[in-house]
């Protein structure tokens, strides 16, 4: 599943709803809650840090993984940062790093793609035809695993 998201903070809620609908359709309802949190953080970062162009949002399944990717034209490299208790922002990627099995960022031709992967529960899941991804970053681009 691929969607283009306009540069509007209100789109974050739409991305969460789309995530729930797609995962439920793929028979992965047990991953909805965690994936909605991950998607919310990745899309919010794209809207905040690359606010002029929007973002490309992708969900894909592989042999045993679910992958979320948000691409934008921002050049900054996202990273987990230490925050003070009274700071309002800065905890998103910490949440992603705790919720995802792996996450990272890779350079793209026009900016970057931030991705997060979760293992699909062993009981089964959708076939690769529901959406394809490879086992790690999915690209030969300059990928850096940040976890």
PDB file of C-alpha atoms in Angstrom:
ATOM      1  CA  UNK A   1       0.000   0.000   0.000  1.00  0.00           C
ATOM      2  CA  UNK A   2       1.359   3.380  -0.987  1.00  0.00           C
ATOM      3  CA  UNK A   3      -0.210   6.774  -0.268  1.00  0.00           C
ATOM      4  CA  UNK A   4       0.823  10.361  -0.894  1.00  0.00           C
ATOM      5  CA  UNK A   5       0.281  12.563   2.148  1.00  0.00           C
ATOM      6  CA  UNK A   6      -0.078  16.331   1.737  1.00  0.00           C
ATOM      7  CA  UNK A   7       1.935  18.645   4.015  1.00  0.00           C
ATOM      8  CA  UNK A   8      -0.849  19.139   6.531  1.00  0.00           C
ATOM      9  CA  UNK A   9      -0.684  18.156  10.228  1.00  0.00           C
ATOM     10  CA  UNK A  10      -4.271  16.878  10.013  1.00  0.00           C
ATOM     11  CA  UNK A  11      -3.069  14.109   7.669  1.00  0.00           C
ATOM     12  CA  UNK A  12      -1.528  12.225  10.617  1.00  0.00           C
ATOM     13  CA  UNK A  13      -4.966  11.034  11.757  1.00  0.00           C
ATOM     14  CA  UNK A  14      -5.777   9.927   8.212  1.00  0.00           C
ATOM     15  CA  UNK A  15      -2.516   7.927   8.072  1.00  0.00           C
ATOM     16  CA  UNK A  16      -3.465   6.158  11.325  1.00  0.00           C
ATOM     17  CA  UNK A  17      -6.933   5.301   9.988  1.00  0.00           C
ATOM     18  CA  UNK A  18      -5.503   4.074   6.701  1.00  0.00           C
ATOM     19  CA  UNK A  19      -3.004   1.921   8.612  1.00  0.00           C
ATOM     20  CA  UNK A  20      -5.769   0.299  10.676  1.00  0.00           C
ATOM     21  CA  UNK A  21      -7.886  -0.429   7.596  1.00  0.00           C
ATOM     22  CA  UNK A  22      -5.007  -1.895   5.584  1.00  0.00           C
ATOM     23  CA  UNK A  23      -3.664  -4.091   8.395  1.00  0.00           C
ATOM     24  CA  UNK A  24      -7.132  -5.362   9.252  1.00  0.00           C
ATOM     25  CA  UNK A  25      -7.655  -6.200   5.579  1.00  0.00           C
ATOM     26  CA  UNK A  26      -4.356  -8.077   5.540  1.00  0.00           C
ATOM     27  CA  UNK A  27      -5.385 -10.098   8.603  1.00  0.00           C
ATOM     28  CA  UNK A  28      -2.862  -8.341  10.853  1.00  0.00           C
ATOM     29  CA  UNK A  29      -5.236  -6.728  13.320  1.00  0.00           C
ATOM     30  CA  UNK A  30      -2.953  -7.664  16.242  1.00  0.00           C
ATOM     31  CA  UNK A  31      -0.365  -5.211  14.846  1.00  0.00           C
ATOM     32  CA  UNK A  32      -2.780  -2.291  14.390  1.00  0.00           C
ATOM     33  CA  UNK A  33      -2.212  -0.500  17.708  1.00  0.00           C
ATOM     34  CA  UNK A  34       1.596  -0.591  17.621  1.00  0.00           C
ATOM     35  CA  UNK A  35       1.782   0.199  13.917  1.00  0.00           C
ATOM     36  CA  UNK A  36      -0.553   3.176  14.290  1.00  0.00           C
ATOM     37  CA  UNK A  37       1.807   4.602  16.926  1.00  0.00           C
ATOM     38  CA  UNK A  38       4.834   4.077  14.685  1.00  0.00           C
ATOM     39  CA  UNK A  39       3.087   5.579  11.654  1.00  0.00           C
ATOM     40  CA  UNK A  40       1.875   8.521  13.704  1.00  0.00           C
ATOM     41  CA  UNK A  41       5.425   9.364  14.787  1.00  0.00           C
ATOM     42  CA  UNK A  42       7.004   8.924  11.344  1.00  0.00           C
ATOM     43  CA  UNK A  43       4.324  10.963   9.556  1.00  0.00           C
ATOM     44  CA  UNK A  44       4.400  13.676  12.226  1.00  0.00           C
ATOM     45  CA  UNK A  45       8.170  13.996  11.771  1.00  0.00           C
ATOM     46  CA  UNK A  46       7.758  14.316   8.006  1.00  0.00           C
ATOM     47  CA  UNK A  47       5.108  17.025   8.417  1.00  0.00           C
ATOM     48  CA  UNK A  48       7.203  18.922  10.984  1.00  0.00           C
ATOM     49  CA  UNK A  49      10.598  18.656   9.323  1.00  0.00           C
ATOM     50  CA  UNK A  50       9.699  18.711   5.607  1.00  0.00           C
ATOM     51  CA  UNK A  51       6.499  20.772   5.716  1.00  0.00           C
ATOM     52  CA  UNK A  52       6.437  22.047   2.141  1.00  0.00           C
ATOM     53  CA  UNK A  53       6.346  18.895   0.058  1.00  0.00           C
ATOM     54  CA  UNK A  54       4.301  16.249   1.827  1.00  0.00           C
ATOM     55  CA  UNK A  55       5.391  12.655   2.211  1.00  0.00           C
ATOM     56  CA  UNK A  56       5.105   9.232   0.639  1.00  0.00           C
ATOM     57  CA  UNK A  57       3.765   6.591   3.036  1.00  0.00           C
ATOM     58  CA  UNK A  58       4.142   2.872   2.409  1.00  0.00           C
ATOM     59  CA  UNK A  59       3.114  -0.277   4.263  1.00  0.00           C
ATOM     60  CA  UNK A  60       4.435  -3.582   2.973  1.00  0.00           C
ATOM     61  CA  UNK A  61       4.668  -7.174   4.130  1.00  0.00           C
ATOM     62  CA  UNK A  62       7.513  -9.571   3.529  1.00  0.00           C
ATOM     63  CA  UNK A  63       8.033 -13.193   4.490  1.00  0.00           C
ATOM     64  CA  UNK A  64       7.778 -12.452   8.196  1.00  0.00           C
ATOM     65  CA  UNK A  65       7.858  -8.671   8.553  1.00  0.00           C
ATOM     66  CA  UNK A  66       5.656  -5.633   8.290  1.00  0.00           C
ATOM     67  CA  UNK A  67       7.463  -2.553   7.090  1.00  0.00           C
ATOM     68  CA  UNK A  68       6.365   1.099   7.384  1.00  0.00           C
ATOM     69  CA  UNK A  69       8.229   3.679   5.313  1.00  0.00           C
ATOM     70  CA  UNK A  70       7.731   7.442   5.251  1.00  0.00           C
ATOM     71  CA  UNK A  71       9.743   9.357   2.644  1.00  0.00           C
ATOM     72  CA  UNK A  72      10.095  13.121   2.381  1.00  0.00           C
ATOM     73  CA  UNK A  73      12.421  15.695   0.850  1.00  0.00           C
ATOM     74  CA  UNK A  74      14.009  16.695   4.160  1.00  0.00           C
ATOM     75  CA  UNK A  75      17.781  16.321   4.292  1.00  0.00           C
ATOM     76  CA  UNK A  76      18.182  16.100   8.068  1.00  0.00           C
ATOM     77  CA  UNK A  77      19.010  12.732   9.583  1.00  0.00           C
ATOM     78  CA  UNK A  78      16.508  11.848  12.298  1.00  0.00           C
ATOM     79  CA  UNK A  79      17.900  10.432  15.518  1.00  0.00           C
ATOM     80  CA  UNK A  80      16.808   9.547  19.013  1.00  0.00           C
ATOM     81  CA  UNK A  81      17.616  12.459  21.310  1.00  0.00           C
ATOM     82  CA  UNK A  82      17.716  12.928  25.063  1.00  0.00           C
ATOM     83  CA  UNK A  83      14.892  15.197  26.222  1.00  0.00           C
ATOM     84  CA  UNK A  84      14.168  17.010  29.443  1.00  0.00           C
ATOM     85  CA  UNK A  85      10.997  16.044  31.353  1.00  0.00           C
ATOM     86  CA  UNK A  86       9.305  19.360  30.518  1.00  0.00           C
ATOM     87  CA  UNK A  87      10.042  19.276  26.761  1.00  0.00           C
ATOM     88  CA  UNK A  88       6.989  18.854  24.535  1.00  0.00           C
ATOM     89  CA  UNK A  89       8.751  17.371  21.483  1.00  0.00           C
ATOM     90  CA  UNK A  90      11.581  14.939  20.912  1.00  0.00           C
ATOM     91  CA  UNK A  91      10.295  11.547  22.030  1.00  0.00           C
ATOM     92  CA  UNK A  92       8.851  10.209  18.769  1.00  0.00           C
ATOM     93  CA  UNK A  93      11.826   8.249  17.559  1.00  0.00           C
ATOM     94  CA  UNK A  94      12.405   6.899  21.050  1.00  0.00           C
ATOM     95  CA  UNK A  95       8.906   5.401  20.826  1.00  0.00           C
ATOM     96  CA  UNK A  96       9.630   4.037  17.349  1.00  0.00           C
ATOM     97  CA  UNK A  97      12.892   2.475  18.546  1.00  0.00           C
ATOM     98  CA  UNK A  98      11.066   0.758  21.410  1.00  0.00           C
ATOM     99  CA  UNK A  99       8.071  -0.435  19.372  1.00  0.00           C
ATOM    100  CA  UNK A 100       9.797  -1.591  16.173  1.00  0.00           C
ATOM    101  CA  UNK A 101      12.079  -4.590  15.859  1.00  0.00           C
ATOM    102  CA  UNK A 102      14.350  -2.488  13.629  1.00  0.00           C
ATOM    103  CA  UNK A 103      14.241   1.003  12.263  1.00  0.00           C
ATOM    104  CA  UNK A 104      16.515   3.192  10.232  1.00  0.00           C
ATOM    105  CA  UNK A 105      16.914   5.913   7.671  1.00  0.00           C
ATOM    106  CA  UNK A 106      18.295   5.876   4.162  1.00  0.00           C
ATOM    107  CA  UNK A 107      19.117   8.601   1.726  1.00  0.00           C
ATOM    108  CA  UNK A 108      16.902   8.871  -1.334  1.00  0.00           C
ATOM    109  CA  UNK A 109      17.356  10.861  -4.523  1.00  0.00           C
ATOM    110  CA  UNK A 110      15.164  13.665  -3.139  1.00  0.00           C
ATOM    111  CA  UNK A 111      15.670  13.414   0.606  1.00  0.00           C
ATOM    112  CA  UNK A 112      15.288  10.484   2.975  1.00  0.00           C
ATOM    113  CA  UNK A 113      13.145   7.499   3.865  1.00  0.00           C
ATOM    114  CA  UNK A 114      12.611   6.553   7.502  1.00  0.00           C
ATOM    115  CA  UNK A 115      11.517   2.959   7.967  1.00  0.00           C
ATOM    116  CA  UNK A 116      10.421   0.709  10.814  1.00  0.00           C
ATOM    117  CA  UNK A 117       9.978  -3.056  10.750  1.00  0.00           C
ATOM    118  CA  UNK A 118       7.964  -5.364  12.974  1.00  0.00           C
ATOM    119  CA  UNK A 119       7.855  -9.143  12.986  1.00  0.00           C
ATOM    120  CA  UNK A 120       4.564 -10.643  11.854  1.00  0.00           C
ATOM    121  CA  UNK A 121       3.248 -13.103  14.441  1.00  0.00           C
ATOM    122  CA  UNK A 122       4.046 -16.717  13.578  1.00  0.00           C
ATOM    123  CA  UNK A 123       0.390 -17.771  13.284  1.00  0.00           C
ATOM    124  CA  UNK A 124       0.446 -16.624   9.652  1.00  0.00           C
ATOM    125  CA  UNK A 125      -0.265 -13.492   7.725  1.00  0.00           C
ATOM    126  CA  UNK A 126      -0.887 -12.099   4.290  1.00  0.00           C
ATOM    127  CA  UNK A 127       1.004 -13.338   1.286  1.00  0.00           C
ATOM    128  CA  UNK A 128       3.750 -11.278  -0.291  1.00  0.00           C
ATOM    129  CA  UNK A 129       1.311 -10.182  -2.985  1.00  0.00           C
ATOM    130  CA  UNK A 130      -0.423  -7.885  -0.467  1.00  0.00           C
ATOM    131  CA  UNK A 131       2.653  -5.640  -0.659  1.00  0.00           C
ATOM    132  CA  UNK A 132       6.304  -6.486  -1.068  1.00  0.00           C
ATOM    133  CA  UNK A 133       9.307  -5.687   1.026  1.00  0.00           C
ATOM    134  CA  UNK A 134      12.714  -7.183   1.473  1.00  0.00           C
ATOM    135  CA  UNK A 135      14.101  -8.461   4.729  1.00  0.00           C
ATOM    136  CA  UNK A 136      16.063  -5.387   5.768  1.00  0.00           C
ATOM    137  CA  UNK A 137      16.138  -1.891   4.303  1.00  0.00           C
ATOM    138  CA  UNK A 138      14.818  -2.801   0.886  1.00  0.00           C
ATOM    139  CA  UNK A 139      17.334  -0.712  -1.017  1.00  0.00           C
ATOM    140  CA  UNK A 140      20.950  -0.394  -1.946  1.00  0.00           C
ATOM    141  CA  UNK A 141      20.772   3.314  -1.101  1.00  0.00           C
ATOM    142  CA  UNK A 142      22.916   4.699   1.703  1.00  0.00           C
ATOM    143  CA  UNK A 143      21.053   2.989   4.459  1.00  0.00           C
ATOM    144  CA  UNK A 144      21.956   3.408   8.093  1.00  0.00           C
ATOM    145  CA  UNK A 145      20.373   1.240  10.730  1.00  0.00           C
ATOM    146  CA  UNK A 146      19.946   3.567  13.678  1.00  0.00           C
ATOM    147  CA  UNK A 147      18.892   1.031  16.270  1.00  0.00           C
TER     148      UNK A 147
END
